[in-house]
Coordinates of C-alpha atoms in Angstrom, one line a residue:
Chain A
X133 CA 0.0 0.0 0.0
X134 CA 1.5 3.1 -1.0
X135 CA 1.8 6.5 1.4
X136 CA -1.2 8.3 -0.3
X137 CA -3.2 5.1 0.1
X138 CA -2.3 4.4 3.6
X139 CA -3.4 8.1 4.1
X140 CA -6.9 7.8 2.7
X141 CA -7.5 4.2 3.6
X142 CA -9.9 3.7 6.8
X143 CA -8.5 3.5 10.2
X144 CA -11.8 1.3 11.4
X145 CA -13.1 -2.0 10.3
X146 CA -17.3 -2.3 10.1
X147 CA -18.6 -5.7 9.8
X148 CA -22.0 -7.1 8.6
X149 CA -21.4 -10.8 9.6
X150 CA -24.7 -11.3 8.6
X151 CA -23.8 -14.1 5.9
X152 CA -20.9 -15.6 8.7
X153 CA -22.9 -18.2 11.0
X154 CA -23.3 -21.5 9.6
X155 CA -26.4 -21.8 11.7
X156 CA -25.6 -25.5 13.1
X157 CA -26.0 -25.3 16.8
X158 CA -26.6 -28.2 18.8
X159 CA -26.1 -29.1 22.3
X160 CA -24.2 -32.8 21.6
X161 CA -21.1 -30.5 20.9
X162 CA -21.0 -30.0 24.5
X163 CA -22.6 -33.1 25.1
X164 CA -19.5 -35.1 23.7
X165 CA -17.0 -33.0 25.3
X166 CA -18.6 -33.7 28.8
X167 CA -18.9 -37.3 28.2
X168 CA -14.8 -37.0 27.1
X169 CA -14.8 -35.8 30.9
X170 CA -16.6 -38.3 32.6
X171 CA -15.0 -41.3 30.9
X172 CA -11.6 -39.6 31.8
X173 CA -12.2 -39.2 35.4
X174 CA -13.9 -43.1 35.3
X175 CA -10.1 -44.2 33.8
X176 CA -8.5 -41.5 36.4
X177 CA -9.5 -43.4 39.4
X178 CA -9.4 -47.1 37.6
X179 CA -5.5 -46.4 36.9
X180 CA -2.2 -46.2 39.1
X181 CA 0.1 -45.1 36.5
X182 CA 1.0 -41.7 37.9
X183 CA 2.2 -40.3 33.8
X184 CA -1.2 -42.4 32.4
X185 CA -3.4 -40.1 35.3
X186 CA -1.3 -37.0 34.7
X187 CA -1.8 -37.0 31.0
X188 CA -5.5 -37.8 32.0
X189 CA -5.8 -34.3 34.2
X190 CA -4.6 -32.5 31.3
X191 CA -6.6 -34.0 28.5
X192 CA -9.9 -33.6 31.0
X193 CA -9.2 -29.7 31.5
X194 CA -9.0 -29.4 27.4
X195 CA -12.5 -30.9 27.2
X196 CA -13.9 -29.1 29.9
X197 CA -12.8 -26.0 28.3
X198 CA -14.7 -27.1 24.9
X199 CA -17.7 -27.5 27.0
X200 CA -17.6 -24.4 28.2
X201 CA -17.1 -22.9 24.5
X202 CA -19.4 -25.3 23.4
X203 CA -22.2 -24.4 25.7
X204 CA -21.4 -20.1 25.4
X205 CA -21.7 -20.3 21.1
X206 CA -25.4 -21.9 22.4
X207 CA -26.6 -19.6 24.5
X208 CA -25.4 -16.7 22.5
X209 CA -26.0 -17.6 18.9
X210 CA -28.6 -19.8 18.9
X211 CA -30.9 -18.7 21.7
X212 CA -33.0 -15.6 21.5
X213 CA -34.9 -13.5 23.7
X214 CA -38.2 -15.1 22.0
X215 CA -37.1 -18.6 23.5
X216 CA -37.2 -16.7 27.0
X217 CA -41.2 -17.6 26.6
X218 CA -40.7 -21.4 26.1
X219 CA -38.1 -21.9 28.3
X220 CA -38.0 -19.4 31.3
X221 CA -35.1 -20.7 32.7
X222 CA -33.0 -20.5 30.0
X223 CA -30.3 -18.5 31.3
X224 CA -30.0 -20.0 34.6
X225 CA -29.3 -23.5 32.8
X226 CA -26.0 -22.1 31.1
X227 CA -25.4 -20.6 33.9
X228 CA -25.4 -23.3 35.9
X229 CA -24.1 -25.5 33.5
X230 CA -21.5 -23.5 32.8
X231 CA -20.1 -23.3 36.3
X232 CA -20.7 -27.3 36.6
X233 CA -18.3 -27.4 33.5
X234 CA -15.5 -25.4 35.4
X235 CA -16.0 -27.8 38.5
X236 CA -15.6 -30.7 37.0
X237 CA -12.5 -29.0 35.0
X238 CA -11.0 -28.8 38.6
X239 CA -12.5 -32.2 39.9
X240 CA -12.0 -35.9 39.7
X241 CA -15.3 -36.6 40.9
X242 CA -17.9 -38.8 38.9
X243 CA -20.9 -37.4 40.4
X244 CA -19.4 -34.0 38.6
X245 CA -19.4 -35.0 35.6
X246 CA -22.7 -37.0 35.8
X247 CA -24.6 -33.5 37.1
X248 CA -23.2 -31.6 34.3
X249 CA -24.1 -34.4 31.2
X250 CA -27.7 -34.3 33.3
X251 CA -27.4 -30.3 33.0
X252 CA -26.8 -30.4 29.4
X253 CA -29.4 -32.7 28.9
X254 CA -31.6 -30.0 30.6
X255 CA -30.3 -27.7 27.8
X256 CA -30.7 -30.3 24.9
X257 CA -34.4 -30.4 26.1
X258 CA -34.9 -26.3 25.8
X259 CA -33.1 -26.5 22.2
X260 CA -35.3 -29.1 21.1
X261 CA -38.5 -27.8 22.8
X262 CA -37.4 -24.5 20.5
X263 CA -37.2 -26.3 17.6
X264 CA -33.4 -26.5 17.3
X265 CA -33.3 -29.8 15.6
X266 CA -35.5 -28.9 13.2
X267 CA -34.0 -25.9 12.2
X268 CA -30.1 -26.4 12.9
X269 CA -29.9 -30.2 11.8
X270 CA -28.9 -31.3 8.5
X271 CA -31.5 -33.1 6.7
X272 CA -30.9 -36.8 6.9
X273 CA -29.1 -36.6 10.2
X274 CA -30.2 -38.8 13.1
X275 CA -32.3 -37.2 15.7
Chain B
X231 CA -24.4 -6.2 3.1
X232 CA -24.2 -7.2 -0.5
X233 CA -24.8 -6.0 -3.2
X234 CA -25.0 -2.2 -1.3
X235 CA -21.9 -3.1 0.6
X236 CA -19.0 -5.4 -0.7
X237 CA -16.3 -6.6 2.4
X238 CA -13.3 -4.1 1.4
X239 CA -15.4 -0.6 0.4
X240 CA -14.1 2.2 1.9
X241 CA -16.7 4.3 3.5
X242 CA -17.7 7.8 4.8
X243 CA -19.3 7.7 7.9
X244 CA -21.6 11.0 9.1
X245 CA -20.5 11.0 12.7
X246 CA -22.9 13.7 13.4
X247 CA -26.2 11.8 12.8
X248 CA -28.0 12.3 16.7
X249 CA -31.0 10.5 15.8
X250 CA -32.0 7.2 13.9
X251 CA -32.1 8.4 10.0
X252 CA -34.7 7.3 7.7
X253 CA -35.8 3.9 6.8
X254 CA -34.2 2.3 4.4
X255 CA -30.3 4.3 5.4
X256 CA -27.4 2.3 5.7
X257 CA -25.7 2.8 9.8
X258 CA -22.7 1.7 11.6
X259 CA -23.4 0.7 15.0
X260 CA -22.5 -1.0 17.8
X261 CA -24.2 -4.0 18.5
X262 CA -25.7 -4.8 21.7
X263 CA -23.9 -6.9 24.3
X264 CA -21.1 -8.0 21.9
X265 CA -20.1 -4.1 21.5
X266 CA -18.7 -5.3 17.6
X267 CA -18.8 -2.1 15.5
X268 CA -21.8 -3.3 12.4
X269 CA -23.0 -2.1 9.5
X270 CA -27.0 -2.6 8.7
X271 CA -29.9 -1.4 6.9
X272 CA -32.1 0.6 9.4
X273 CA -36.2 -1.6 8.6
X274 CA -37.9 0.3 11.1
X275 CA -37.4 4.1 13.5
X276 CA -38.8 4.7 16.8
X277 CA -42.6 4.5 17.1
X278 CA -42.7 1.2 13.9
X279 CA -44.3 -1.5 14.6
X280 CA -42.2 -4.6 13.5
X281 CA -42.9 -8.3 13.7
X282 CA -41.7 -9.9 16.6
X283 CA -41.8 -13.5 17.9
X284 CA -45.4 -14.4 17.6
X285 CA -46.7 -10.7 17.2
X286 CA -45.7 -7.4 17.0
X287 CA -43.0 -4.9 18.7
X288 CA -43.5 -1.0 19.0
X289 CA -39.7 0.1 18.7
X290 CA -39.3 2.8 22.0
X291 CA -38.6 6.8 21.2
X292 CA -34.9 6.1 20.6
X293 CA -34.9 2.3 19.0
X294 CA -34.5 1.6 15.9
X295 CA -34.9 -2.3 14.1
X296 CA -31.6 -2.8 11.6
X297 CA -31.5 -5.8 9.6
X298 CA -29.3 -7.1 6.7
X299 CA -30.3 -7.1 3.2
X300 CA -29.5 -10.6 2.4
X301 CA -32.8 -12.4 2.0
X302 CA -33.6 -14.9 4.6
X303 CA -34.4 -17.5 1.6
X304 CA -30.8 -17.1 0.4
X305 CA -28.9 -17.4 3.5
X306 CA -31.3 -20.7 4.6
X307 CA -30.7 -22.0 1.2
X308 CA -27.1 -21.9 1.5
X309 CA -27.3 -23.3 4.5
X310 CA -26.1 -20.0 6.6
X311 CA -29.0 -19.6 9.0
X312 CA -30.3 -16.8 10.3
X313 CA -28.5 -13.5 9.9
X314 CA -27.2 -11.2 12.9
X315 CA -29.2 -7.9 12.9
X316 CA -32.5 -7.4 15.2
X317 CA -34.0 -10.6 14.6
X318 CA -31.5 -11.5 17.0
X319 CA -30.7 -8.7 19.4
X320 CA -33.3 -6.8 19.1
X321 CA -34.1 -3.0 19.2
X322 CA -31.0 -1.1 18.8
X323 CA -31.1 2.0 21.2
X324 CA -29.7 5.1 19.9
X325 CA -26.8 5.7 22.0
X326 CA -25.1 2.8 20.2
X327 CA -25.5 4.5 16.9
X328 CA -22.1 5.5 15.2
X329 CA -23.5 7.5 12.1
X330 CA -25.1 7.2 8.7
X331 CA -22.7 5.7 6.0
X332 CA -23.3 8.1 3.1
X333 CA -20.5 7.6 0.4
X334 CA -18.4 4.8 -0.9
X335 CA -14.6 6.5 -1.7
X336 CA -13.2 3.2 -3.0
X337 CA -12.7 0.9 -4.7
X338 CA -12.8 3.3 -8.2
X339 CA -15.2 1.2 -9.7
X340 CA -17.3 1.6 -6.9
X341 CA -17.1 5.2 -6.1
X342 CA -20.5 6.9 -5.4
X343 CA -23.3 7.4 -2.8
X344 CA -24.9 4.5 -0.8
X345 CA -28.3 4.4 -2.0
X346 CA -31.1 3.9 0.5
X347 CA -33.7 1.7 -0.1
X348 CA -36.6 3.0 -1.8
X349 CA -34.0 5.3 -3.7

């Protein structure tokens, strides 16, 4: 870019996004990530090879994480203040899914990560009871 | 934005624009909660009555409904979903109104005013 262009060019980026979103959003994202954590913690406490359950810990924090991103890209992109109507409760499910996914990021406990799959299944219910299967889910795909 | 807006224009921006313009004006704004600085079509000023969820919205003295000119049957047919404008956040208050884009400087081919709808 020459000087003279540099000088007229824009100094702030606008965006429309409009076209971006692929519109798929659906709650077994999240789902898989937390049953990554609950098979990990079974195999955690099964095993006494310390580098096998180190290696474990780490791997379980990753896919904790992911269900937090998981679950945010959700609540913010697919849900709208319509749903509020259908499903009342909507925001204090992520929220209390959410903070569920950061405990059982910190916990070796199977009862963790059996209350968050449960919480997420809460959450499946809302999407579906808002027609998200219907409207995110490819044609052809299993229910 | 297409075809009014092509990723890469270069536009003028009327930073003095206190109030919602006309229907059918092209704004920068920020959008609510995520604070991302967005470009849309304004559908609707304060006082409209727009379709909402099962009925019908009156926008509030200072709200305004901004949506984006892609046709809902094209983005759903390429398999896009719904777009971000209103539909999903809502009425826009006016404090989070930048200004009125008015003119496209480049590129050259492209030079020229940014035609509101019904123009």
């Amino acid at each position: 870019m020459s000087r003279l262009t540099r000088w007229f060019a824009p100094s702030t980026v606008v965006r429309a996004h409009c076209d971006l979103p692929c519109g798929v959003y659906d709650p077994e994202q999240a789902r898989i990530e937390a049953e990554s954590c609950y098979k990990i913690i079974d195999k955690y406490n099964a095993s006494d090879d310390a580098t096998f359950r180190e290696r474990a810990i780490g791997i379980k924090e990753e896919r904790a994480e992911l269900v937090k991103h998981h679950l945010d890209v959700l609540w913010h992109d697919y849900f709208k203040p319509e749903h509020l109507e259908k499903v009342p409760n909507l925001h204090e499910l992520f929220w209390n899914a959410s903070k569920q996914a950061s405990k059982v990021k910190a916990s070796t406990d199977i009862a963790d990560a059996k209350k968050l799959l449960d919480q997420i299944d809460e959450i499946d219910a809302a999407w579906k009871a808002t027609g998200g299967a219907e409207k995110t889910r490819v044609a052809g795909r299993p229910g | 934005m297409r075809p009014a807006i092509e990723p890469g224009d270069w536009l003028l921006i009327d930073p003095t624009t206190a109030s919602w313009p006309r229907r059918g004006s092209v704004v920068v704004f920020r959008e609510p909660d995520s604070d991302v600085l967005a470009i849309k079509r304004v559908a609707a000023t304060p006082g409209d009555r727009v379709p909402y969820a099962d009925g019908y919205l009156i926008l509030g003295a200072d709200e305004a409904w901004l949506l984006s000119d892609a046709p809902d049957a094209e983005l759903m047919a390429a398999g896009l979903g719904e777009p971000v404008d209103s539909r999903r956040y809502g009425p826009v208050p006016v404090e989070l109104l930048v200004g009125r884009a008015w003119f496209r400087y480049a590129p050259f081919g492209r030079v020229g005013r940014i035609a509101s709808r019904g123009d």
